Tab-separated table of C-alpha atoms and ligand atoms in Angstrom:
chain	number	residue	atom	x	y	z
A	1	MET	CA	95.593	112.108	202.425
A	2	THR	CA	93.637	114.424	200.153
A	3	ARG	CA	91.188	116.747	201.849
A	4	VAL	CA	87.667	116.795	200.429
A	5	PHE	CA	85.242	119.563	201.352
A	6	SER	CA	81.660	120.122	200.294
A	7	GLY	CA	78.854	122.372	201.437
A	8	ILE	CA	75.204	121.504	201.600
A	9	GLN	CA	72.273	123.894	201.892
A	10	PRO	CA	70.050	123.142	204.908
A	11	SER	CA	66.971	121.908	203.151
A	12	GLY	CA	64.678	119.235	204.525
A	13	ASP	CA	63.467	118.256	201.082
A	14	LEU	CA	66.283	116.122	199.777
A	15	HIS	CA	65.223	113.822	196.948
A	16	LEU	CA	66.363	110.662	195.208
A	17	GLY	CA	68.500	112.712	192.774
A	18	ASN	CA	70.415	114.317	195.658
A	19	TYR	CA	70.919	110.905	197.202
A	20	LEU	CA	72.157	109.045	194.134
A	21	GLY	CA	74.049	112.014	192.650
A	22	ALA	CA	75.662	113.503	195.750
A	23	LEU	CA	74.968	112.033	199.190
A	24	ARG	CA	75.858	108.481	198.347
A	25	ARG	CA	79.131	109.671	196.812
A	26	PHE	CA	79.990	111.596	199.980
A	27	VAL	CA	79.441	108.435	201.987
A	28	ASP	CA	81.972	106.591	199.794
A	29	ASP	CA	84.387	109.551	199.829
A	30	GLN	CA	84.662	109.621	203.622
A	31	HIS	CA	86.562	106.326	203.667
A	32	GLU	CA	89.069	107.325	200.996
A	33	HIS	CA	89.732	110.964	201.837
A	34	ASP	CA	89.898	113.288	204.791
A	35	SER	CA	86.345	114.554	204.320
A	36	VAL	CA	84.739	117.678	205.716
A	37	PHE	CA	81.025	118.345	205.129
A	38	CYS	CA	79.441	121.627	206.081
A	39	ILE	CA	75.768	122.530	206.395
A	40	VAL	CA	75.856	126.045	204.993
A	41	ASP	CA	73.264	127.914	207.043
A	42	LEU	CA	74.925	131.309	206.422
A	43	HIS	CA	74.341	130.789	202.705
A	44	ALA	CA	70.671	130.139	203.484
A	45	LEU	CA	70.427	133.759	204.722
A	46	THR	CA	71.179	135.174	201.272
A	47	LEU	CA	67.562	134.703	200.162
A	48	PRO	CA	64.440	135.600	202.155
A	49	HIS	CA	64.005	132.752	204.637
A	50	ASP	CA	61.849	131.628	207.537
A	51	ALA	CA	63.973	132.314	210.631
A	52	ALA	CA	61.765	130.198	212.904
A	53	ALA	CA	62.134	127.192	210.607
A	54	LEU	CA	65.894	127.403	209.965
A	55	PRO	CA	67.193	125.648	213.120
A	56	GLY	CA	64.870	122.708	212.430
A	57	LYS	CA	65.932	122.520	208.797
A	58	THR	CA	69.575	122.566	209.831
A	59	LEU	CA	69.001	119.633	212.205
A	60	GLU	CA	66.993	117.779	209.542
A	61	ALA	CA	69.799	118.165	207.032
A	62	ALA	CA	72.291	116.835	209.570
A	63	ALA	CA	70.035	113.883	210.403
A	64	MET	CA	69.580	113.030	206.720
A	65	TYR	CA	73.311	113.105	206.019
A	66	LEU	CA	74.012	110.895	209.005
A	67	ALA	CA	71.134	108.584	208.038
A	68	ALA	CA	72.592	108.253	204.549
A	69	GLY	CA	75.773	106.926	206.108
A	70	LEU	CA	78.119	109.798	206.933
A	71	ASP	CA	79.939	108.614	210.034
A	72	PRO	CA	80.932	111.430	212.419
A	73	GLU	CA	83.797	109.265	213.683
A	74	VAL	CA	85.221	109.068	210.159
A	75	CYS	CA	84.402	112.440	208.578
A	76	THR	CA	83.721	115.918	209.932
A	77	LEU	CA	80.123	117.139	209.759
A	78	PHE	CA	79.377	120.606	211.106
A	79	VAL	CA	77.258	123.746	210.790
A	80	GLN	CA	78.899	126.718	209.053
A	81	SER	CA	77.667	129.431	211.452
A	82	GLN	CA	79.123	127.517	214.442
A	83	VAL	CA	82.652	128.117	213.153
A	84	HIS	CA	83.001	131.908	213.069
A	85	GLU	CA	86.093	131.774	210.856
A	86	HIS	CA	83.806	131.284	207.823
A	87	ALA	CA	82.243	134.726	208.159
A	88	GLU	CA	85.616	136.217	209.066
A	89	LEU	CA	87.537	134.850	206.092
A	90	ALA	CA	84.615	135.743	203.798
A	91	TRP	CA	85.432	139.417	204.409
A	92	LEU	CA	89.030	138.932	203.296
A	93	MET	CA	87.711	137.106	200.228
A	94	GLU	CA	85.320	139.972	199.444
A	95	CYS	CA	88.188	142.425	199.608
A	96	ASN	CA	90.102	140.335	197.072
A	97	ALA	CA	87.180	139.652	194.749
A	98	ALA	CA	86.512	142.003	191.876
A	99	TYR	CA	83.077	143.554	191.588
A	100	GLY	CA	83.020	142.689	187.866
A	101	GLU	CA	83.896	139.074	188.528
A	102	LEU	CA	81.042	138.656	191.023
A	103	SER	CA	78.673	140.393	188.581
A	104	ARG	CA	79.329	137.681	186.015
A	105	MET	CA	78.181	134.800	188.220
A	106	THR	CA	75.275	133.141	186.428
A	107	GLN	CA	73.690	131.902	189.646
A	108	PHE	CA	73.584	135.468	190.990
A	109	LYS	CA	72.007	136.668	187.752
A	110	ASP	CA	69.368	133.913	187.876
A	111	LYS	CA	68.528	134.307	191.550
A	112	SER	CA	68.535	138.113	191.543
A	113	ALA	CA	66.223	138.175	188.523
A	114	ARG	CA	63.671	136.132	190.488
A	115	GLY	CA	63.673	137.986	193.819
A	116	GLU	CA	62.332	141.392	194.781
A	117	PHE	CA	64.896	141.975	197.509
A	118	VAL	CA	68.385	141.311	196.206
A	119	SER	CA	70.710	141.279	199.205
A	120	ALA	CA	74.377	142.203	199.076
A	121	GLY	CA	74.917	138.764	200.602
A	122	LEU	CA	73.450	137.127	197.499
A	123	PHE	CA	75.983	139.075	195.462
A	124	THR	CA	78.958	138.086	197.627
A	125	TYR	CA	77.732	134.479	198.103
A	126	PRO	CA	80.705	133.067	196.125
A	127	ALA	CA	83.167	134.859	198.445
A	128	LEU	CA	81.684	133.051	201.458
A	129	MET	CA	81.796	129.798	199.501
A	130	ALA	CA	85.470	130.416	198.666
A	131	ALA	CA	86.152	131.012	202.376
A	132	ASP	CA	84.420	127.706	203.233
A	133	ILE	CA	86.704	125.822	200.895
A	134	LEU	CA	90.006	127.632	201.537
A	135	LEU	CA	89.764	127.413	205.340
A	136	TYR	CA	90.334	123.642	205.142
A	137	ASP	CA	93.311	123.530	202.756
A	138	THR	CA	90.938	121.647	200.485
A	139	ASP	CA	92.263	119.612	197.550
A	140	ARG	CA	88.977	118.419	196.024
A	141	VAL	CA	85.463	119.821	196.052
A	142	PRO	CA	82.728	117.407	194.916
A	143	VAL	CA	79.871	119.495	193.540
A	144	GLY	CA	77.282	119.400	190.815
A	145	ASP	CA	77.898	121.016	187.476
A	146	ASP	CA	75.926	124.134	188.508
A	147	GLN	CA	78.726	125.029	190.983
A	148	ARG	CA	81.501	124.974	188.394
A	149	GLN	CA	81.685	128.771	188.065
A	150	HIS	CA	81.753	129.289	191.842
A	151	LEU	CA	84.592	126.806	192.109
A	152	GLU	CA	86.548	128.593	189.385
A	153	PHE	CA	86.022	131.818	191.338
A	154	ALA	CA	87.380	130.217	194.533
A	155	ARG	CA	90.489	129.114	192.639
A	156	ASP	CA	90.977	132.591	191.154
A	157	VAL	CA	90.681	134.351	194.524
A	158	ALA	CA	93.044	131.854	196.143
A	159	GLU	CA	95.646	132.427	193.430
A	160	ARG	CA	95.230	136.199	193.570
A	161	PHE	CA	95.538	136.225	197.370
A	162	ASN	CA	98.642	134.021	197.238
A	163	SER	CA	100.295	136.245	194.652
A	164	ARG	CA	99.432	139.470	196.536
A	165	PHE	CA	100.280	138.334	200.064
A	166	GLY	CA	102.448	135.227	199.688
A	167	PRO	CA	101.514	131.526	199.744
A	168	THR	CA	98.559	131.179	202.110
A	169	PHE	CA	95.923	128.931	200.548
A	170	VAL	CA	95.813	125.582	198.782
A	171	VAL	CA	94.228	126.061	195.347
A	172	PRO	CA	91.340	123.548	195.178
A	173	GLU	CA	90.219	121.361	192.290
A	174	ALA	CA	86.592	120.793	191.404
A	175	ALA	CA	85.431	117.177	191.339
A	176	ILE	CA	82.430	117.192	189.051
A	177	PRO	CA	81.119	113.731	188.205
A	178	THR	CA	81.631	112.846	184.546
A	179	VAL	CA	79.066	110.105	184.548
A	180	ALA	CA	76.679	112.077	186.720
A	181	ALA	CA	73.946	109.941	188.138
A	182	ARG	CA	71.426	112.335	186.641
A	183	VAL	CA	68.082	111.283	187.968
A	184	MET	CA	65.327	112.778	185.853
A	185	ASP	CA	61.871	114.015	186.823
A	186	LEU	CA	59.384	111.125	186.665
A	187	GLN	CA	56.685	113.283	185.063
A	188	ASN	CA	59.024	115.179	182.800
A	189	PRO	CA	61.961	112.889	182.055
A	190	THR	CA	63.950	115.411	180.020
A	191	ASN	CA	64.313	117.617	183.145
A	192	LYS	CA	66.471	116.872	186.167
A	193	MET	CA	64.622	115.702	189.249
A	194	SER	CA	64.590	118.773	191.471
A	195	LYS	CA	62.788	120.097	194.515
A	196	SER	CA	62.013	123.378	192.773
A	197	VAL	CA	59.990	122.049	189.839
A	198	SER	CA	56.257	122.278	189.869
A	199	SER	CA	55.474	118.549	189.642
A	200	PRO	CA	55.715	116.999	193.109
A	201	GLN	CA	54.596	113.749	191.486
A	202	GLY	CA	57.828	113.709	189.479
A	203	THR	CA	60.118	113.910	192.516
A	204	VAL	CA	60.752	111.084	194.983
A	205	LEU	CA	61.594	112.691	198.325
A	206	MET	CA	63.920	110.904	200.740
A	207	LEU	CA	61.174	110.796	203.352
A	208	ASP	CA	58.296	109.752	201.079
A	209	ALA	CA	56.231	106.864	202.453
A	210	PRO	CA	56.619	103.569	200.530
A	211	LYS	CA	53.082	103.829	199.136
A	212	ASP	CA	53.836	107.295	197.738
A	213	ILE	CA	57.111	106.127	196.205
A	214	GLU	CA	55.214	103.278	194.585
A	215	LYS	CA	52.500	105.588	193.281
A	216	LYS	CA	54.981	108.083	191.839
A	217	ILE	CA	57.064	105.428	190.079
A	218	LYS	CA	54.026	103.535	188.735
A	219	ARG	CA	52.687	106.766	187.253
A	220	ALA	CA	56.028	107.748	185.742
A	221	VAL	CA	55.734	109.079	182.211
A	222	THR	CA	57.139	106.613	179.670
A	223	ASP	CA	56.024	106.382	176.042
A	224	THR	CA	53.568	104.356	173.976
A	225	ASP	CA	55.680	101.836	172.089
A	226	ASN	CA	55.998	99.490	175.074
A	227	GLU	CA	59.543	98.399	174.316
A	228	VAL	CA	62.018	98.275	177.204
A	229	ARG	CA	65.339	99.552	175.913
A	230	PHE	CA	68.069	101.802	177.409
A	231	ASP	CA	68.158	104.775	175.055
A	232	ILE	CA	68.253	108.144	176.813
A	233	GLU	CA	67.587	110.175	173.664
A	234	ALA	CA	64.693	108.203	172.210
A	235	LYS	CA	63.263	106.786	175.439
A	236	PRO	CA	64.042	109.213	178.295
A	237	GLY	CA	61.308	108.003	180.667
A	238	VAL	CA	62.075	104.289	180.367
A	239	SER	CA	65.823	104.944	180.489
A	240	ASN	CA	65.413	106.993	183.664
A	241	LEU	CA	63.621	104.078	185.351
A	242	LEU	CA	66.362	101.718	184.182
A	243	GLY	CA	68.974	104.177	185.464
A	244	VAL	CA	67.350	104.332	188.884
A	245	LEU	CA	66.945	100.545	189.044
A	246	SER	CA	70.582	100.212	188.014
A	247	ALA	CA	71.734	102.642	190.718
A	248	ALA	CA	69.706	100.710	193.289
A	249	THR	CA	70.836	97.216	192.244
A	250	GLY	CA	74.327	97.842	190.844
A	251	GLU	CA	73.524	96.098	187.548
A	252	PRO	CA	74.075	97.901	184.231
A	253	PRO	CA	70.871	99.401	182.757
A	254	GLU	CA	71.354	97.710	179.357
A	255	LYS	CA	71.425	94.336	181.026
A	256	LEU	CA	68.381	95.088	183.164
A	257	ALA	CA	66.473	96.120	180.017
A	258	GLU	CA	66.803	92.598	178.585
A	259	ARG	CA	64.737	91.240	181.446
A	260	TYR	CA	61.588	93.197	180.692
A	261	ASP	CA	59.222	93.258	177.771
A	262	GLN	CA	56.580	95.463	179.427
A	263	TYR	CA	56.613	98.700	181.393
A	264	GLY	CA	54.428	97.437	184.250
A	265	PRO	CA	56.912	94.954	185.737
A	266	LEU	CA	59.827	97.390	185.205
A	267	LYS	CA	57.951	100.043	187.191
A	268	ALA	CA	56.982	97.579	189.917
A	269	ASP	CA	60.575	96.359	190.322
A	270	THR	CA	61.984	99.894	190.262
A	271	ALA	CA	59.501	101.018	192.926
A	272	ALA	CA	60.340	98.012	195.098
A	273	ALA	CA	64.090	98.616	194.691
A	274	VAL	CA	63.826	102.312	195.612
A	275	ILE	CA	61.648	101.530	198.620
A	276	GLU	CA	64.244	98.983	199.818
A	277	LEU	CA	67.110	101.389	199.089
A	278	LEU	CA	65.531	104.169	201.125
A	279	ARG	CA	64.037	102.035	203.897
A	280	PRO	CA	67.176	101.806	206.076
A	281	VAL	CA	67.935	105.500	205.500
A	282	GLN	CA	64.398	106.438	206.560
A	283	GLU	CA	64.623	104.213	209.633
A	284	ARG	CA	67.918	105.721	210.730
A	285	TYR	CA	66.571	109.203	210.029
A	286	ALA	CA	63.571	108.601	212.297
A	287	GLU	CA	65.886	107.565	215.150
A	288	LEU	CA	68.303	110.433	214.626
A	289	ILE	CA	65.731	113.208	214.338
A	290	ALA	CA	64.018	111.987	217.519
A	291	ASP	CA	67.181	112.586	219.542
A	292	GLU	CA	67.917	116.271	219.147
A	293	ALA	CA	70.410	116.317	222.026
A	294	GLU	CA	72.530	113.653	220.333
A	295	LEU	CA	72.387	115.475	216.969
A	296	ARG	CA	73.538	118.678	218.624
A	297	ARG	CA	76.330	116.800	220.365
A	298	ILE	CA	77.521	115.364	217.037
A	299	LEU	CA	77.400	118.805	215.386
A	300	ALA	CA	79.211	120.465	218.308
A	301	ALA	CA	81.983	117.864	218.139
A	302	GLY	CA	82.120	118.414	214.357
A	303	ALA	CA	82.420	122.174	214.865
A	304	ASP	CA	85.320	121.618	217.305
A	305	LYS	CA	87.155	119.443	214.790
A	306	ALA	CA	86.479	121.909	211.982
A	307	GLN	CA	87.549	124.910	214.015
A	308	ALA	CA	90.840	123.291	214.947
A	309	ILE	CA	91.707	123.370	211.225
A	310	ALA	CA	89.979	126.643	210.302
A	311	SER	CA	91.558	128.699	213.097
A	312	VAL	CA	95.069	127.859	211.888
A	313	THR	CA	94.291	128.917	208.314
A	314	MET	CA	92.526	132.041	209.557
A	315	ALA	CA	95.541	133.095	211.624
A	316	ARG	CA	97.758	132.633	208.556
A	317	ALA	CA	95.411	134.746	206.412
A	318	ARG	CA	95.126	137.517	209.029
A	319	SER	CA	98.867	137.739	209.296
A	320	ALA	CA	99.304	137.673	205.497
A	321	VAL	CA	97.061	140.721	204.963
A	322	GLY	CA	98.686	142.648	207.823
A	323	LEU	CA	96.029	142.636	210.561
A	324	LEU	CA	97.610	143.521	213.920
A	325	PRO	CA	97.432	140.612	216.388
A	326	ARG	CA	95.649	141.374	219.674
B	401	LIG	P1	70.891	120.925	194.995
B	401	LIG	O1	69.739	120.318	195.721
B	401	LIG	O2	70.566	121.329	193.590
B	401	LIG	O3	71.612	121.993	195.790
B	401	LIG	O4	71.954	119.760	194.798
B	401	LIG	C1	72.656	119.148	195.841
B	401	LIG	C2	73.526	118.054	195.229
B	401	LIG	O5	72.708	117.025	194.622
B	401	LIG	C3	74.458	118.568	194.120
B	401	LIG	O6	75.721	117.955	194.242
B	401	LIG	C4	73.781	118.112	192.834
B	401	LIG	O7	74.707	117.864	191.810
B	401	LIG	C5	73.052	116.836	193.247
B	401	LIG	N1	71.805	116.653	192.469
B	401	LIG	C6	70.718	117.474	192.507
B	401	LIG	N2	69.728	117.023	191.692
B	401	LIG	C7	70.187	115.875	191.107
B	401	LIG	C8	69.619	114.924	190.178
B	401	LIG	N3	68.381	115.058	189.699
B	401	LIG	N4	70.385	113.869	189.818
B	401	LIG	C9	71.635	113.723	190.308
B	401	LIG	N5	72.228	114.568	191.186
B	401	LIG	C10	71.525	115.639	191.601
B	402	LIG	N1	76.835	126.797	196.783
B	402	LIG	C1	76.695	125.373	197.035
B	402	LIG	C2	75.340	124.886	196.478
B	402	LIG	O1	74.417	125.650	196.352
B	402	LIG	C3	76.767	125.090	198.500
B	402	LIG	C4	78.112	125.418	199.078
B	402	LIG	C5	78.405	126.426	199.958
B	402	LIG	C6	79.331	124.728	198.821
B	402	LIG	N2	79.730	126.395	200.274
B	402	LIG	C7	80.324	125.374	199.602
B	402	LIG	C8	79.654	123.639	198.024
B	402	LIG	C9	81.641	124.950	199.572
B	402	LIG	C10	80.978	123.198	198.010
B	402	LIG	C11	81.972	123.860	198.758
B	402	LIG	O2	75.195	123.699	196.221
């Protein structure tokens, strides 16, 4: 069975785009592949962060992934820092990564241009990410398009390591969706829905109350010609609503478009569909987040399962580079 691995930043503010574009796919993946999902709290340390808030955010991320349908009996869900092999293998990755190669990472350039304190950890971020992936003999890594360069880096380091020290790692493939469910910002439908943009009204958060979801969708920016047609170029706002309604109902957007001749009913139906789509996830989330002991138990069991795999790979890598066993 192919092994799938993906990492998720611990952020409490997951939105509808994350759900339709990533989370929901992970939930399907778990039944077809041997799936490992990691909440990457060590990566969260690369930028200035609120230490007091991080444990809570880590638990919230876990609860949201479970609420979305990841089943800890079927897949492995764990916290990166609870499996020490990640930090350990990251060092071996750093020693096999070229300074020039890390300097070319566009995400490092973007993030370091924004911050005042640029940590060495931000620079070596891709080496830790490569360690995450290689520890699990991963075949496929489902990620968004923005992670393409990091994935290429992980492949390059794996190949370099294997050629320097002998076959040690599986070289992973990226799995980047071709027909990405790209959910656009409701206020600015030519931009991707994202938690970092300035318009909170354009982003439906996973935990938004039904009345807020309704308000945001009813106020979505469309256009003035009042014709319901699926045409992303000419009608980005209307097409985004049709895309969301399609993702929620499973019907093709072109076919849905035929049913409406006004924006009002399209918005009302889209709002209702999103509310119904998120309702069971929100209900499960409320139960899960209320039982911290159970969440911790699930994550501890996940860390045990993960470590059973990671420790074997780590031992192989230590031996390959010539570290003396204790
Ligand atoms: P991020 O929150 O940017 O770290 O993204 C986490 C995951 O959600 C990645 O796999 C992204 O590709 C996916 N994602 C983020 N925003 C959207 C969006 N607006 N539409 C579809 N997928 C998204
Ligand atoms: N860098 C990824 C992101 O920001 C998160 C991540 C960390 C990851 N380690 C990973 C993704 C390993 C896939 C595989 O989205």
